[in-house]
Coordinates of C-alpha atoms in Angstrom, one line a residue:
G13 CA -43.8 -73.2 -53.5
W14 CA -42.2 -74.1 -50.2
T15 CA -40.7 -71.4 -48.0
M16 CA -38.9 -71.6 -44.6
L17 CA -38.6 -68.5 -42.4
D18 CA -37.6 -68.5 -38.7
L19 CA -40.7 -66.5 -37.6
P20 CA -40.3 -67.2 -33.8
D21 CA -36.7 -65.8 -34.0
F22 CA -37.9 -62.8 -36.0
L23 CA -40.7 -62.1 -33.5
K24 CA -38.3 -62.4 -30.5
Q25 CA -35.9 -60.0 -32.1
V26 CA -38.7 -57.4 -32.5
G27 CA -39.7 -57.9 -28.9
V28 CA -42.6 -60.4 -29.2
D29 CA -41.9 -63.6 -27.2
V30 CA -44.4 -66.1 -28.6
F31 CA -43.4 -68.5 -25.8
T32 CA -44.7 -66.3 -23.0
L33 CA -48.0 -65.1 -24.5
K34 CA -50.9 -66.2 -22.4
E35 CA -53.3 -65.9 -25.4
P36 CA -52.5 -67.0 -29.0
L37 CA -52.0 -64.2 -31.5
Q38 CA -55.3 -63.4 -33.2
E39 CA -55.9 -61.7 -36.5
S40 CA -57.4 -58.3 -35.9
A41 CA -61.0 -57.9 -37.1
T42 CA -60.2 -54.4 -38.2
I43 CA -56.8 -53.2 -39.4
P44 CA -55.8 -49.8 -37.9
A45 CA -54.9 -47.0 -40.3
I46 CA -51.1 -46.8 -40.8
A47 CA -49.4 -43.8 -42.2
P48 CA -47.3 -44.6 -45.3
V49 CA -43.6 -44.6 -44.7
D50 CA -41.0 -43.9 -47.4
A51 CA -38.7 -46.9 -46.9
P52 CA -35.3 -47.0 -48.7
Q53 CA -35.6 -48.8 -52.0
Y54 CA -33.9 -52.2 -52.1
N55 CA -33.5 -55.0 -54.6
N56 CA -31.2 -57.9 -55.3
T57 CA -30.3 -57.2 -58.9
C58 CA -26.5 -56.9 -58.1
L59 CA -26.6 -60.7 -57.5
L60 CA -27.3 -61.2 -61.2
K61 CA -23.6 -60.4 -61.8
S62 CA -22.7 -63.5 -59.8
Q63 CA -22.3 -67.0 -61.1
L64 CA -25.8 -68.2 -60.4
N65 CA -25.6 -71.1 -62.8
P66 CA -22.9 -73.8 -63.3
P67 CA -20.1 -72.0 -65.2
T68 CA -18.6 -74.8 -67.3
V69 CA -20.3 -74.9 -70.7
G70 CA -20.9 -78.3 -72.1
A71 CA -19.8 -80.1 -68.9
P72 CA -21.0 -83.7 -68.5
A73 CA -23.8 -84.3 -66.0
T74 CA -23.6 -88.1 -65.6
F75 CA -24.4 -87.9 -61.9
L76 CA -27.6 -85.9 -62.4
K77 CA -29.7 -89.0 -62.9
D78 CA -28.5 -90.4 -59.6
C79 CA -28.3 -87.2 -57.6
A80 CA -31.8 -87.3 -56.0
A81 CA -31.4 -90.9 -54.9
W82 CA -28.0 -90.1 -53.5
V83 CA -29.4 -87.3 -51.4
I84 CA -32.2 -89.6 -50.0
N85 CA -29.8 -92.5 -49.3
T86 CA -27.2 -90.4 -47.6
T87 CA -29.8 -88.7 -45.4
D88 CA -31.1 -92.1 -44.4
A89 CA -27.6 -93.4 -43.7
L90 CA -26.8 -90.5 -41.4
W91 CA -30.1 -89.9 -39.6
H92 CA -31.9 -93.3 -39.8
G93 CA -29.1 -95.8 -39.8
D94 CA -27.6 -97.7 -36.9
L95 CA -25.8 -95.4 -34.4
K96 CA -22.7 -97.5 -34.7
D97 CA -22.5 -96.5 -38.5
V98 CA -22.9 -92.8 -38.1
E99 CA -19.2 -92.0 -38.0
A100 CA -18.6 -94.0 -41.1
A101 CA -21.5 -92.4 -42.9
A102 CA -20.2 -88.9 -42.0
E103 CA -16.7 -89.7 -43.3
E104 CA -18.0 -91.3 -46.5
Y105 CA -20.5 -88.6 -47.5
F106 CA -19.2 -85.4 -46.0
Y107 CA -16.1 -83.3 -46.9
A108 CA -13.5 -83.0 -44.2
N109 CA -14.0 -79.3 -44.0
W110 CA -17.8 -79.5 -44.4
S111 CA -19.6 -76.3 -43.3
S112 CA -23.2 -75.6 -42.2
A113 CA -25.2 -72.4 -41.7
S114 CA -28.6 -72.7 -40.1
N115 CA -31.0 -70.9 -37.7
E116 CA -29.1 -72.8 -34.9
G117 CA -25.8 -71.3 -35.9
S118 CA -22.7 -72.2 -37.9
K119 CA -20.7 -75.4 -37.8
R120 CA -17.6 -76.7 -39.6
G121 CA -15.8 -80.0 -39.8
L122 CA -16.7 -83.7 -39.3
S123 CA -16.4 -83.5 -35.5
A124 CA -19.1 -80.9 -35.4
L125 CA -21.3 -82.9 -37.7
K126 CA -20.9 -86.1 -35.7
S127 CA -21.6 -84.2 -32.4
L128 CA -24.7 -82.7 -33.9
V129 CA -26.1 -86.0 -35.1
F130 CA -25.4 -87.9 -32.0
A131 CA -26.8 -85.2 -29.7
R132 CA -30.1 -84.8 -31.6
R133 CA -30.6 -88.5 -32.1
A134 CA -29.9 -89.0 -28.4
A135 CA -32.6 -86.4 -27.5
I136 CA -35.1 -87.8 -30.0
P137 CA -34.3 -91.4 -30.5
D138 CA -37.2 -92.0 -33.0
L139 CA -36.3 -88.9 -35.0
H140 CA -37.6 -89.3 -38.6
I141 CA -36.8 -87.0 -41.5
H142 CA -39.7 -87.3 -43.9
I143 CA -38.3 -86.1 -47.2
T144 CA -41.0 -84.5 -49.4
D145 CA -39.0 -83.6 -52.5
V146 CA -35.5 -83.4 -53.9
A147 CA -34.1 -81.3 -56.7
C148 CA -30.6 -81.2 -58.2
Q149 CA -28.8 -78.6 -60.4
G150 CA -25.3 -78.8 -61.7
N151 CA -22.7 -80.9 -63.6
D152 CA -19.8 -83.2 -62.9
I153 CA -17.2 -80.4 -63.1
D154 CA -18.8 -77.5 -61.2
G155 CA -20.6 -79.8 -58.7
Y156 CA -24.3 -80.0 -57.8
K157 CA -26.6 -77.9 -55.7
T158 CA -29.5 -79.8 -54.1
M159 CA -32.8 -78.7 -52.5
M160 CA -34.6 -81.0 -50.0
P161 CA -37.8 -79.9 -48.2
D162 CA -38.8 -82.2 -45.3
V163 CA -40.9 -82.8 -42.2
L164 CA -39.2 -83.9 -38.9
T165 CA -41.1 -86.0 -36.4
G166 CA -40.2 -87.7 -33.2
T167 CA -40.5 -87.8 -29.4
H168 CA -38.2 -86.2 -26.9
T169 CA -37.5 -89.1 -24.6
G170 CA -33.7 -88.9 -24.2
W171 CA -31.0 -86.7 -22.9
G172 CA -29.2 -84.8 -25.7
D173 CA -29.0 -81.3 -26.9
L174 CA -32.5 -80.4 -25.7
G175 CA -32.0 -81.0 -22.0
A176 CA -34.1 -83.2 -19.7
P177 CA -36.7 -85.4 -21.6
T178 CA -40.1 -83.8 -21.9
N179 CA -41.7 -87.0 -23.4
R180 CA -43.5 -84.7 -25.9
S181 CA -43.8 -85.4 -29.6
V182 CA -42.9 -82.9 -32.3
A183 CA -43.7 -82.4 -36.0
F184 CA -42.1 -79.5 -37.8
Q185 CA -40.9 -78.7 -41.3
G186 CA -37.8 -77.3 -42.9
M187 CA -35.6 -77.2 -46.0
A188 CA -31.9 -77.8 -46.8
L189 CA -29.9 -76.4 -49.7
C190 CA -26.6 -78.3 -50.1
Y191 CA -23.6 -78.1 -52.4
L192 CA -21.9 -81.3 -53.6
Q193 CA -18.5 -81.9 -55.2
K194 CA -16.5 -84.9 -56.2
V195 CA -13.5 -85.4 -53.8
H196 CA -10.9 -88.0 -54.6
G197 CA -13.3 -90.1 -56.6
K198 CA -16.5 -89.8 -54.5
W199 CA -19.3 -87.3 -54.2
Q200 CA -19.5 -85.5 -50.9
Y201 CA -21.5 -82.7 -49.2
I202 CA -19.2 -79.6 -49.1
S203 CA -21.6 -77.3 -47.4
E204 CA -25.3 -76.7 -46.5
W205 CA -27.6 -73.8 -45.8
Q206 CA -30.7 -75.1 -44.0
G207 CA -33.6 -73.7 -42.1
H208 CA -36.0 -75.7 -39.9
D209 CA -38.8 -74.4 -37.7
T210 CA -37.0 -74.9 -34.5
G211 CA -39.2 -72.3 -32.9
S212 CA -42.2 -74.6 -33.5
M213 CA -40.2 -77.6 -32.2
M214 CA -39.3 -75.8 -29.0
A215 CA -42.9 -74.6 -28.5
Q216 CA -44.2 -78.1 -29.0
L217 CA -41.7 -79.4 -26.4
G218 CA -42.7 -76.6 -24.0
L219 CA -39.1 -75.3 -23.9
P220 CA -37.8 -71.8 -24.1
L221 CA -36.6 -70.6 -27.5
H222 CA -32.8 -70.6 -28.0
T223 CA -32.1 -68.2 -30.8
G224 CA -29.1 -68.9 -33.0
A225 CA -26.5 -66.4 -34.1
R226 CA -28.0 -63.3 -35.6
A227 CA -28.0 -63.7 -39.4
E228 CA -25.8 -61.4 -41.4
P229 CA -26.6 -60.7 -45.0
H230 CA -23.9 -60.6 -47.7
D231 CA -25.4 -58.6 -50.5
C232 CA -24.2 -59.1 -54.0
K233 CA -22.3 -62.3 -53.1
L234 CA -23.4 -65.9 -53.4
N235 CA -23.3 -68.3 -50.4
F236 CA -19.8 -69.8 -50.3
P237 CA -18.6 -72.5 -51.0
S238 CA -20.3 -72.5 -54.4
W239 CA -19.6 -73.7 -58.0
D240 CA -16.2 -75.1 -58.6
Y241 CA -15.1 -74.7 -55.0
L242 CA -12.5 -77.4 -55.3
A243 CA -11.0 -76.3 -58.6
S244 CA -7.7 -75.5 -56.8
L245 CA -7.1 -79.2 -56.4
V246 CA -6.7 -79.5 -60.2
P247 CA -6.1 -76.7 -62.8
K248 CA -9.3 -75.8 -64.5
E249 CA -8.1 -76.9 -68.0
Q250 CA -7.2 -80.4 -66.6
R251 CA -10.4 -80.9 -64.5
L252 CA -12.4 -82.8 -67.2
D253 CA -9.6 -85.3 -67.8
A254 CA -9.0 -85.7 -64.1
L255 CA -12.7 -86.3 -63.4
M256 CA -13.0 -88.9 -66.1
L257 CA -9.9 -90.7 -64.7
N258 CA -11.6 -90.6 -61.3
L259 CA -8.7 -88.6 -59.8
I260 CA -10.8 -86.0 -58.1

């Protein structure tokens, strides 16, 4: 499996600043005895009542065979294409009210997306997103959810969202979960939830850790937007016909 947890942010919140330690954290040779603590019981079973899977039974999934390639190609277009083409790529592949939640905070809309891409690509001009896998789940009615683990590499030689150039190279991993829907005849990213090891990136650059907004759990509710987010554009009973006619 592949997991992505923002451990530097966690450590900072509990009072351990990994960026000011003079010695690296070492595993203790002996583990001190710890008195057992009765912690409140917790589980996520209430989420089983949510719509975890695409709700439309028998819906076509004609895009599924192309979904992984679409994710790869759109990522390349936005992050590896010519800078003069970034705005066009954002408008082609991302919903006007696109939203993002990550360990660097929340963003919404195409202006925020474009600013993010230009600022990071200015800071790390040779930024490469090395995609290591892609998975897609969904159908043509309810949309698709995609998962993409990756490794980011590059050298901080420019002015951007990371301050003065350090001329240091970075290599860190992450993962993005995205939701796609068809909007006016073309597939677009509606939303994303992604986590990258920005703590490792900042440490490799020798910069102080900038923690994002404190994460807030929402128990018993799926991330939103989710399946069938754009159903309000066309009544549910008409969506199949509308999709086949390329109206949505």
